PDB file of C-alpha atoms in Angstrom:
ATOM      1  CA  ASP A   1      -0.643  -0.010 -14.443  1.00  0.00           C
ATOM      2  CA  ALA A   2      -1.515   2.575 -12.175  1.00  0.00           C
ATOM      3  CA  LYS A   3      -4.674   4.776 -12.450  1.00  0.00           C
ATOM      4  CA  THR A   4      -2.892   8.060 -11.309  1.00  0.00           C
ATOM      5  CA  THR A   5      -0.033  10.220 -11.808  1.00  0.00           C
ATOM      6  CA  GLN A   6       1.883  12.232  -9.454  1.00  0.00           C
ATOM      7  CA  PRO A   7       5.184  14.164  -9.475  1.00  0.00           C
ATOM      8  CA  ASN A   8       8.338  11.909  -8.947  1.00  0.00           C
ATOM      9  CA  SER A   9       9.461  14.324  -6.203  1.00  0.00           C
ATOM     10  CA  MET A  10       8.633  17.739  -4.485  1.00  0.00           C
ATOM     11  CA  GLU A  11      10.432  19.798  -1.691  1.00  0.00           C
ATOM     12  CA  SER A  12       8.847  21.992   0.901  1.00  0.00           C
ATOM     13  CA  ASN A  13      10.436  24.151   3.793  1.00  0.00           C
ATOM     14  CA  GLU A  14       9.484  23.032   7.289  1.00  0.00           C
ATOM     15  CA  GLU A  15       6.631  24.916   8.711  1.00  0.00           C
ATOM     16  CA  GLU A  16       5.228  25.740   5.357  1.00  0.00           C
ATOM     17  CA  PRO A  17       2.199  24.129   3.634  1.00  0.00           C
ATOM     18  CA  VAL A  18       2.807  21.586   1.130  1.00  0.00           C
ATOM     19  CA  HIS A  19       0.213  20.697  -1.888  1.00  0.00           C
ATOM     20  CA  LEU A  20       0.773  17.279  -3.494  1.00  0.00           C
ATOM     21  CA  PRO A  21      -1.184  17.080  -6.531  1.00  0.00           C
ATOM     22  CA  CYS A  22      -2.598  13.807  -8.376  1.00  0.00           C
ATOM     23  CA  ASN A  23      -4.137  13.517 -11.628  1.00  0.00           C
ATOM     24  CA  HIS A  24      -6.706  10.567 -12.132  1.00  0.00           C
ATOM     25  CA  SER A  25      -8.386  11.571 -15.286  1.00  0.00           C
ATOM     26  CA  THR A  26      -9.969   7.906 -15.744  1.00  0.00           C
ATOM     27  CA  ILE A  27     -11.657   8.017 -12.425  1.00  0.00           C
ATOM     28  CA  SER A  28     -15.078   6.300 -12.157  1.00  0.00           C
ATOM     29  CA  GLY A  29     -18.056   7.279 -10.331  1.00  0.00           C
ATOM     30  CA  THR A  30     -17.616   4.379  -7.700  1.00  0.00           C
ATOM     31  CA  ASP A  31     -13.776   5.319  -7.051  1.00  0.00           C
ATOM     32  CA  TYR A  32     -12.740   6.559  -4.115  1.00  0.00           C
ATOM     33  CA  ILE A  33      -9.320   8.588  -3.818  1.00  0.00           C
ATOM     34  CA  HIS A  34      -6.890   7.166  -1.017  1.00  0.00           C
ATOM     35  CA  TRP A  35      -3.551   8.763   0.142  1.00  0.00           C
ATOM     36  CA  TYR A  36      -0.972   6.859   1.754  1.00  0.00           C
ATOM     37  CA  ARG A  37       2.378   7.801   2.879  1.00  0.00           C
ATOM     38  CA  GLN A  38       5.698   5.748   3.542  1.00  0.00           C
ATOM     39  CA  LEU A  39       8.016   6.907   5.927  1.00  0.00           C
ATOM     40  CA  PRO A  40      11.740   5.569   5.504  1.00  0.00           C
ATOM     41  CA  SER A  41      12.276   2.062   6.247  1.00  0.00           C
ATOM     42  CA  GLN A  42       8.492   1.500   7.386  1.00  0.00           C
ATOM     43  CA  GLY A  43       5.120   0.203   5.624  1.00  0.00           C
ATOM     44  CA  PRO A  44       2.871   2.567   3.966  1.00  0.00           C
ATOM     45  CA  GLU A  45       0.290   4.173   6.430  1.00  0.00           C
ATOM     46  CA  TYR A  46      -3.008   5.513   5.614  1.00  0.00           C
ATOM     47  CA  VAL A  47      -3.429   9.311   5.347  1.00  0.00           C
ATOM     48  CA  ILE A  48      -6.789  10.084   4.185  1.00  0.00           C
ATOM     49  CA  HIS A  49      -9.473   9.313   1.745  1.00  0.00           C
ATOM     50  CA  GLY A  50     -12.375  10.870  -0.050  1.00  0.00           C
ATOM     51  CA  LEU A  51     -15.230  10.482  -2.671  1.00  0.00           C
ATOM     52  CA  THR A  52     -16.260  13.948  -3.952  1.00  0.00           C
ATOM     53  CA  SER A  53     -16.255  16.453  -0.991  1.00  0.00           C
ATOM     54  CA  ASN A  54     -13.116  17.764   0.384  1.00  0.00           C
ATOM     55  CA  VAL A  55     -11.955  16.097   3.626  1.00  0.00           C
ATOM     56  CA  ASN A  56      -9.942  17.040   6.516  1.00  0.00           C
ATOM     57  CA  ASN A  57      -8.373  15.024   9.336  1.00  0.00           C
ATOM     58  CA  ARG A  58      -5.788  15.495  11.899  1.00  0.00           C
ATOM     59  CA  MET A  59      -3.110  14.499   9.479  1.00  0.00           C
ATOM     60  CA  ALA A  60      -4.003  16.420   6.249  1.00  0.00           C
ATOM     61  CA  SER A  61      -6.657  17.671   4.034  1.00  0.00           C
ATOM     62  CA  LEU A  62      -7.927  16.484   0.600  1.00  0.00           C
ATOM     63  CA  ALA A  63      -9.032  18.744  -2.020  1.00  0.00           C
ATOM     64  CA  ILE A  64     -11.072  17.191  -4.499  1.00  0.00           C
ATOM     65  CA  ALA A  65     -11.366  18.911  -8.157  1.00  0.00           C
ATOM     66  CA  GLU A  66     -15.288  19.163  -9.208  1.00  0.00           C
ATOM     67  CA  ASP A  67     -14.812  17.050 -12.223  1.00  0.00           C
ATOM     68  CA  ARG A  68     -13.000  14.484  -9.943  1.00  0.00           C
ATOM     69  CA  LYS A  69     -10.227  14.228 -12.382  1.00  0.00           C
ATOM     70  CA  SER A  70      -7.569  15.371  -9.883  1.00  0.00           C
ATOM     71  CA  SER A  71      -6.969  15.766  -6.272  1.00  0.00           C
ATOM     72  CA  THR A  72      -4.445  17.752  -3.892  1.00  0.00           C
ATOM     73  CA  LEU A  73      -3.128  16.389  -0.757  1.00  0.00           C
ATOM     74  CA  ILE A  74      -2.606  19.287   1.736  1.00  0.00           C
ATOM     75  CA  LEU A  75      -0.086  19.302   4.612  1.00  0.00           C
ATOM     76  CA  HIS A  76      -0.839  22.517   6.480  1.00  0.00           C
ATOM     77  CA  ARG A  77       2.521  22.948   8.080  1.00  0.00           C
ATOM     78  CA  ALA A  78       5.154  20.506   6.924  1.00  0.00           C
ATOM     79  CA  THR A  79       7.477  19.079   9.620  1.00  0.00           C
ATOM     80  CA  LEU A  80      10.896  17.049   8.970  1.00  0.00           C
ATOM     81  CA  ARG A  81       8.760  13.903  10.055  1.00  0.00           C
ATOM     82  CA  ASP A  82       6.448  14.410   7.099  1.00  0.00           C
ATOM     83  CA  ALA A  83       9.415  13.761   4.883  1.00  0.00           C
ATOM     84  CA  ALA A  84       8.205  10.386   2.749  1.00  0.00           C
ATOM     85  CA  VAL A  85       6.882   9.001  -0.217  1.00  0.00           C
ATOM     86  CA  TYR A  86       3.349   9.968  -0.676  1.00  0.00           C
ATOM     87  CA  TYR A  87       0.719   7.690  -2.876  1.00  0.00           C
ATOM     88  CA  CYS A  88      -2.437   8.600  -4.105  1.00  0.00           C
ATOM     89  CA  ILE A  89      -4.405   5.392  -5.425  1.00  0.00           C
ATOM     90  CA  LEU A  90      -8.057   4.691  -6.364  1.00  0.00           C
ATOM     91  CA  ARG A  91     -10.122   2.086  -4.775  1.00  0.00           C
ATOM     92  CA  THR A  92     -13.287   1.052  -6.198  1.00  0.00           C
ATOM     93  CA  THR A  93     -16.568  -0.131  -4.845  1.00  0.00           C
ATOM     94  CA  GLY A  94     -17.040  -2.596  -7.906  1.00  0.00           C
ATOM     95  CA  ASN A  95     -15.871  -5.940  -8.069  1.00  0.00           C
ATOM     96  CA  ASN A  96     -12.240  -4.876  -8.851  1.00  0.00           C
ATOM     97  CA  ASN A  97     -11.369  -3.878  -5.507  1.00  0.00           C
ATOM     98  CA  ASP A  98      -7.464  -4.012  -5.861  1.00  0.00           C
ATOM     99  CA  MET A  99      -5.338  -1.391  -4.644  1.00  0.00           C
ATOM    100  CA  ARG A 100      -2.272  -0.995  -6.794  1.00  0.00           C
ATOM    101  CA  PHE A 101       0.249   1.635  -5.981  1.00  0.00           C
ATOM    102  CA  GLY A 102       2.079   3.872  -8.527  1.00  0.00           C
ATOM    103  CA  ALA A 103       5.668   5.409  -8.034  1.00  0.00           C
ATOM    104  CA  GLY A 104       4.261   8.248  -5.576  1.00  0.00           C
ATOM    105  CA  THR A 105       5.733  11.597  -4.802  1.00  0.00           C
ATOM    106  CA  ARG A 106       8.913  11.646  -2.846  1.00  0.00           C
ATOM    107  CA  LEU A 107       8.688  14.673  -0.398  1.00  0.00           C
ATOM    108  CA  THR A 108      11.565  16.237   0.867  1.00  0.00           C
ATOM    109  CA  VAL A 109      11.338  18.810   3.981  1.00  0.00           C
ATOM    110  CA  LYS A 110      14.229  21.327   4.447  1.00  0.00           C
ATOM    111  CA  PRO A 111      14.465  22.948   7.790  1.00  0.00           C
TER     112      PRO A 111
ATOM    113  CA  ASP B   1      -5.825  -4.397  18.478  1.00  0.00           C
ATOM    114  CA  ALA B   2      -2.198  -4.988  17.710  1.00  0.00           C
ATOM    115  CA  GLY B   3      -2.591  -4.323  14.021  1.00  0.00           C
ATOM    116  CA  VAL B   4      -1.401  -6.282  10.822  1.00  0.00           C
ATOM    117  CA  ILE B   5       1.146  -8.582  12.218  1.00  0.00           C
ATOM    118  CA  GLN B   6       3.724 -10.155   9.962  1.00  0.00           C
ATOM    119  CA  SER B   7       6.306 -12.741  10.640  1.00  0.00           C
ATOM    120  CA  PRO B   8       9.322 -13.151  10.264  1.00  0.00           C
ATOM    121  CA  ARG B   9      10.960  -9.526  10.275  1.00  0.00           C
ATOM    122  CA  HIS B  10      13.745 -10.748   8.605  1.00  0.00           C
ATOM    123  CA  GLU B  11      14.628 -14.120   6.608  1.00  0.00           C
ATOM    124  CA  VAL B  12      17.838 -14.815   5.166  1.00  0.00           C
ATOM    125  CA  THR B  13      17.746 -17.907   2.941  1.00  0.00           C
ATOM    126  CA  GLU B  14      19.604 -19.865   0.052  1.00  0.00           C
ATOM    127  CA  MET B  15      18.602 -19.912  -3.354  1.00  0.00           C
ATOM    128  CA  GLY B  16      16.166 -23.153  -3.952  1.00  0.00           C
ATOM    129  CA  GLN B  17      15.056 -23.120  -0.347  1.00  0.00           C
ATOM    130  CA  GLU B  18      11.249 -22.770   0.638  1.00  0.00           C
ATOM    131  CA  VAL B  19      10.468 -19.417   2.290  1.00  0.00           C
ATOM    132  CA  THR B  20       7.059 -18.907   4.110  1.00  0.00           C
ATOM    133  CA  LEU B  21       5.863 -15.393   5.056  1.00  0.00           C
ATOM    134  CA  ARG B  22       3.140 -15.145   7.579  1.00  0.00           C
ATOM    135  CA  CYS B  23       0.445 -12.619   8.049  1.00  0.00           C
ATOM    136  CA  LYS B  24      -2.475 -11.997  10.762  1.00  0.00           C
ATOM    137  CA  PRO B  25      -4.629  -9.291   9.667  1.00  0.00           C
ATOM    138  CA  ILE B  26      -6.499  -7.128  12.082  1.00  0.00           C
ATOM    139  CA  SER B  27      -9.534  -8.929  13.604  1.00  0.00           C
ATOM    140  CA  GLY B  28     -12.771  -8.088  11.616  1.00  0.00           C
ATOM    141  CA  HIS B  29     -11.123  -7.151   8.381  1.00  0.00           C
ATOM    142  CA  ASP B  30     -12.290  -8.974   5.476  1.00  0.00           C
ATOM    143  CA  TYR B  31      -9.777  -7.907   2.806  1.00  0.00           C
ATOM    144  CA  LEU B  32      -6.230  -8.966   2.805  1.00  0.00           C
ATOM    145  CA  PHE B  33      -3.575  -7.989   0.319  1.00  0.00           C
ATOM    146  CA  TRP B  34       0.005  -9.219  -0.228  1.00  0.00           C
ATOM    147  CA  TYR B  35       2.585  -6.530  -1.769  1.00  0.00           C
ATOM    148  CA  ARG B  36       6.247  -6.959  -2.786  1.00  0.00           C
ATOM    149  CA  GLN B  37       8.340  -3.799  -2.587  1.00  0.00           C
ATOM    150  CA  THR B  38      11.817  -3.228  -4.372  1.00  0.00           C
ATOM    151  CA  MET B  39      13.806  -0.265  -5.388  1.00  0.00           C
ATOM    152  CA  MET B  40      13.396  -1.197  -9.008  1.00  0.00           C
ATOM    153  CA  ARG B  41       9.629  -1.995  -9.290  1.00  0.00           C
ATOM    154  CA  GLY B  42       8.220  -0.062  -6.517  1.00  0.00           C
ATOM    155  CA  LEU B  43       5.270  -1.497  -4.305  1.00  0.00           C
ATOM    156  CA  GLU B  44       3.562  -4.113  -6.500  1.00  0.00           C
ATOM    157  CA  LEU B  45       0.486  -6.004  -5.639  1.00  0.00           C
ATOM    158  CA  LEU B  46       0.525  -9.705  -5.538  1.00  0.00           C
ATOM    159  CA  ILE B  47      -2.713 -11.163  -4.454  1.00  0.00           C
ATOM    160  CA  TYR B  48      -5.804 -10.384  -2.490  1.00  0.00           C
ATOM    161  CA  PHE B  49      -8.534 -11.948  -0.665  1.00  0.00           C
ATOM    162  CA  ASN B  50     -12.006 -11.116   0.181  1.00  0.00           C
ATOM    163  CA  ASN B  51     -13.628 -13.093   2.815  1.00  0.00           C
ATOM    164  CA  ASN B  52     -10.690 -15.662   2.802  1.00  0.00           C
ATOM    165  CA  VAL B  53     -11.065 -16.162  -0.907  1.00  0.00           C
ATOM    166  CA  PRO B  54      -8.463 -15.075  -3.459  1.00  0.00           C
ATOM    167  CA  ILE B  55     -10.051 -12.376  -5.787  1.00  0.00           C
ATOM    168  CA  ASP B  56      -7.101 -11.371  -8.157  1.00  0.00           C
ATOM    169  CA  ASP B  57      -3.859 -13.244  -8.176  1.00  0.00           C
ATOM    170  CA  SER B  58      -2.368 -11.799 -11.472  1.00  0.00           C
ATOM    171  CA  GLY B  59       0.563  -9.990  -9.451  1.00  0.00           C
ATOM    172  CA  MET B  60       2.063 -13.202  -8.690  1.00  0.00           C
ATOM    173  CA  PRO B  61       5.093 -13.325 -10.478  1.00  0.00           C
ATOM    174  CA  GLU B  62       5.192 -17.077 -11.365  1.00  0.00           C
ATOM    175  CA  ASP B  63       4.083 -20.473 -10.152  1.00  0.00           C
ATOM    176  CA  ARG B  64       6.849 -20.585  -7.542  1.00  0.00           C
ATOM    177  CA  PHE B  65       4.703 -18.074  -5.640  1.00  0.00           C
ATOM    178  CA  SER B  66       1.645 -19.298  -3.832  1.00  0.00           C
ATOM    179  CA  ALA B  67      -0.751 -17.660  -1.249  1.00  0.00           C
ATOM    180  CA  LYS B  68      -3.394 -19.345   1.083  1.00  0.00           C
ATOM    181  CA  MET B  69      -5.931 -17.791   3.584  1.00  0.00           C
ATOM    182  CA  PRO B  70      -7.034 -21.028   5.608  1.00  0.00           C
ATOM    183  CA  ASN B  71      -9.045 -18.589   7.772  1.00  0.00           C
ATOM    184  CA  ALA B  72     -10.062 -15.058   8.540  1.00  0.00           C
ATOM    185  CA  SER B  73      -7.187 -14.577  10.998  1.00  0.00           C
ATOM    186  CA  PHE B  74      -4.145 -16.002   9.003  1.00  0.00           C
ATOM    187  CA  SER B  75      -2.639 -15.766   5.494  1.00  0.00           C
ATOM    188  CA  ASN B  76       0.758 -17.135   4.251  1.00  0.00           C
ATOM    189  CA  LEU B  77       2.683 -16.486   1.049  1.00  0.00           C
ATOM    190  CA  LYS B  78       5.104 -19.266  -0.040  1.00  0.00           C
ATOM    191  CA  ILE B  79       7.857 -19.168  -2.337  1.00  0.00           C
ATOM    192  CA  GLN B  80       9.258 -22.409  -3.651  1.00  0.00           C
ATOM    193  CA  PRO B  81      12.021 -22.684  -4.715  1.00  0.00           C
ATOM    194  CA  SER B  82      13.281 -19.077  -3.916  1.00  0.00           C
ATOM    195  CA  GLU B  83      15.544 -17.301  -6.211  1.00  0.00           C
ATOM    196  CA  PRO B  84      17.820 -14.277  -5.656  1.00  0.00           C
ATOM    197  CA  ARG B  85      15.457 -11.940  -7.668  1.00  0.00           C
ATOM    198  CA  ASP B  86      12.691 -12.534  -4.774  1.00  0.00           C
ATOM    199  CA  SER B  87      14.714 -10.602  -2.565  1.00  0.00           C
ATOM    200  CA  ALA B  88      12.356  -7.662  -1.490  1.00  0.00           C
ATOM    201  CA  VAL B  89      10.439  -6.302   1.547  1.00  0.00           C
ATOM    202  CA  TYR B  90       6.939  -8.223   1.217  1.00  0.00           C
ATOM    203  CA  PHE B  91       4.049  -6.383   2.861  1.00  0.00           C
ATOM    204  CA  CYS B  92       0.470  -7.488   4.123  1.00  0.00           C
ATOM    205  CA  ALA B  93      -2.206  -5.339   4.539  1.00  0.00           C
ATOM    206  CA  SER B  94      -5.993  -5.408   5.627  1.00  0.00           C
ATOM    207  CA  SER B  95      -8.759  -3.536   5.184  1.00  0.00           C
ATOM    208  CA  LEU B  96     -12.691  -3.384   5.685  1.00  0.00           C
ATOM    209  CA  GLY B  97     -14.964  -2.995   2.665  1.00  0.00           C
ATOM    210  CA  LEU B  98     -15.333   0.562   1.140  1.00  0.00           C
ATOM    211  CA  SER B  99     -18.640   0.966   2.645  1.00  0.00           C
ATOM    212  CA  ARG B 100     -17.186   0.905   5.858  1.00  0.00           C
ATOM    213  CA  GLY B 101     -14.053   2.912   4.967  1.00  0.00           C
ATOM    214  CA  GLY B 102     -11.904   0.761   3.135  1.00  0.00           C
ATOM    215  CA  GLU B 103      -8.637   2.189   4.227  1.00  0.00           C
ATOM    216  CA  LEU B 104      -5.460  -0.255   4.213  1.00  0.00           C
ATOM    217  CA  PHE B 105      -3.671  -0.906   7.658  1.00  0.00           C
ATOM    218  CA  PHE B 106      -0.221  -2.531   6.552  1.00  0.00           C
ATOM    219  CA  GLY B 107       2.159  -4.726   8.588  1.00  0.00           C
ATOM    220  CA  SER B 108       5.758  -3.814   9.261  1.00  0.00           C
ATOM    221  CA  GLY B 109       6.893  -6.094   6.456  1.00  0.00           C
ATOM    222  CA  THR B 110       9.149  -8.921   6.063  1.00  0.00           C
ATOM    223  CA  GLN B 111      12.866  -8.309   4.667  1.00  0.00           C
ATOM    224  CA  LEU B 112      13.690 -11.430   2.590  1.00  0.00           C
ATOM    225  CA  SER B 113      17.139 -11.931   1.169  1.00  0.00           C
ATOM    226  CA  VAL B 114      17.890 -14.872  -1.045  1.00  0.00           C
ATOM    227  CA  LEU B 115      21.561 -15.832  -1.308  1.00  0.00           C
TER     228      LEU B 115
END
């Protein structure tokens, strides 16, 4: 069973910011929050990850709630190439190091 | 590094035949994951290895599926005998441990069609 819940789909307009939410209410202290995306006909690709603090990289920003039970992936200016399925998953530092994906959020970007 | 390399890219076979999918992880990575993706079930974790040792194979559908990692540079996933319901895209991914980032790098996948 996936440990995260995400909306099935979201829509955005090109050039506008997109906030993709993820709930992980059962997160433990050793779980890292990872985000991946899968473009059509491609394998998943890494986007960003974090533990407690907000994170920024060239692709996106990750905002983590203070209680860590939810997080938000922020695309600052959506482009048509950002249309993909976005997955939020947890990875633990414990012995159970598996990476199980849920259904993700399908993002549609309208021109 | 060339990234995670999977072969073949496409495989078409007949029911009952043996299928072997291959994966070369990124050099230095100590975790390797095998996934299967279908429209109905999404992205499923089949098995993962740490330092060439299988850690969790609870996602392997049944005894027809087996995976090995004889060394740090190679893993294979075998299906014998294959069935039409095994048709899917199979992805291999590798990573370093969490203390060194832990992000997964995926291969391009093998599209398997069992007729």
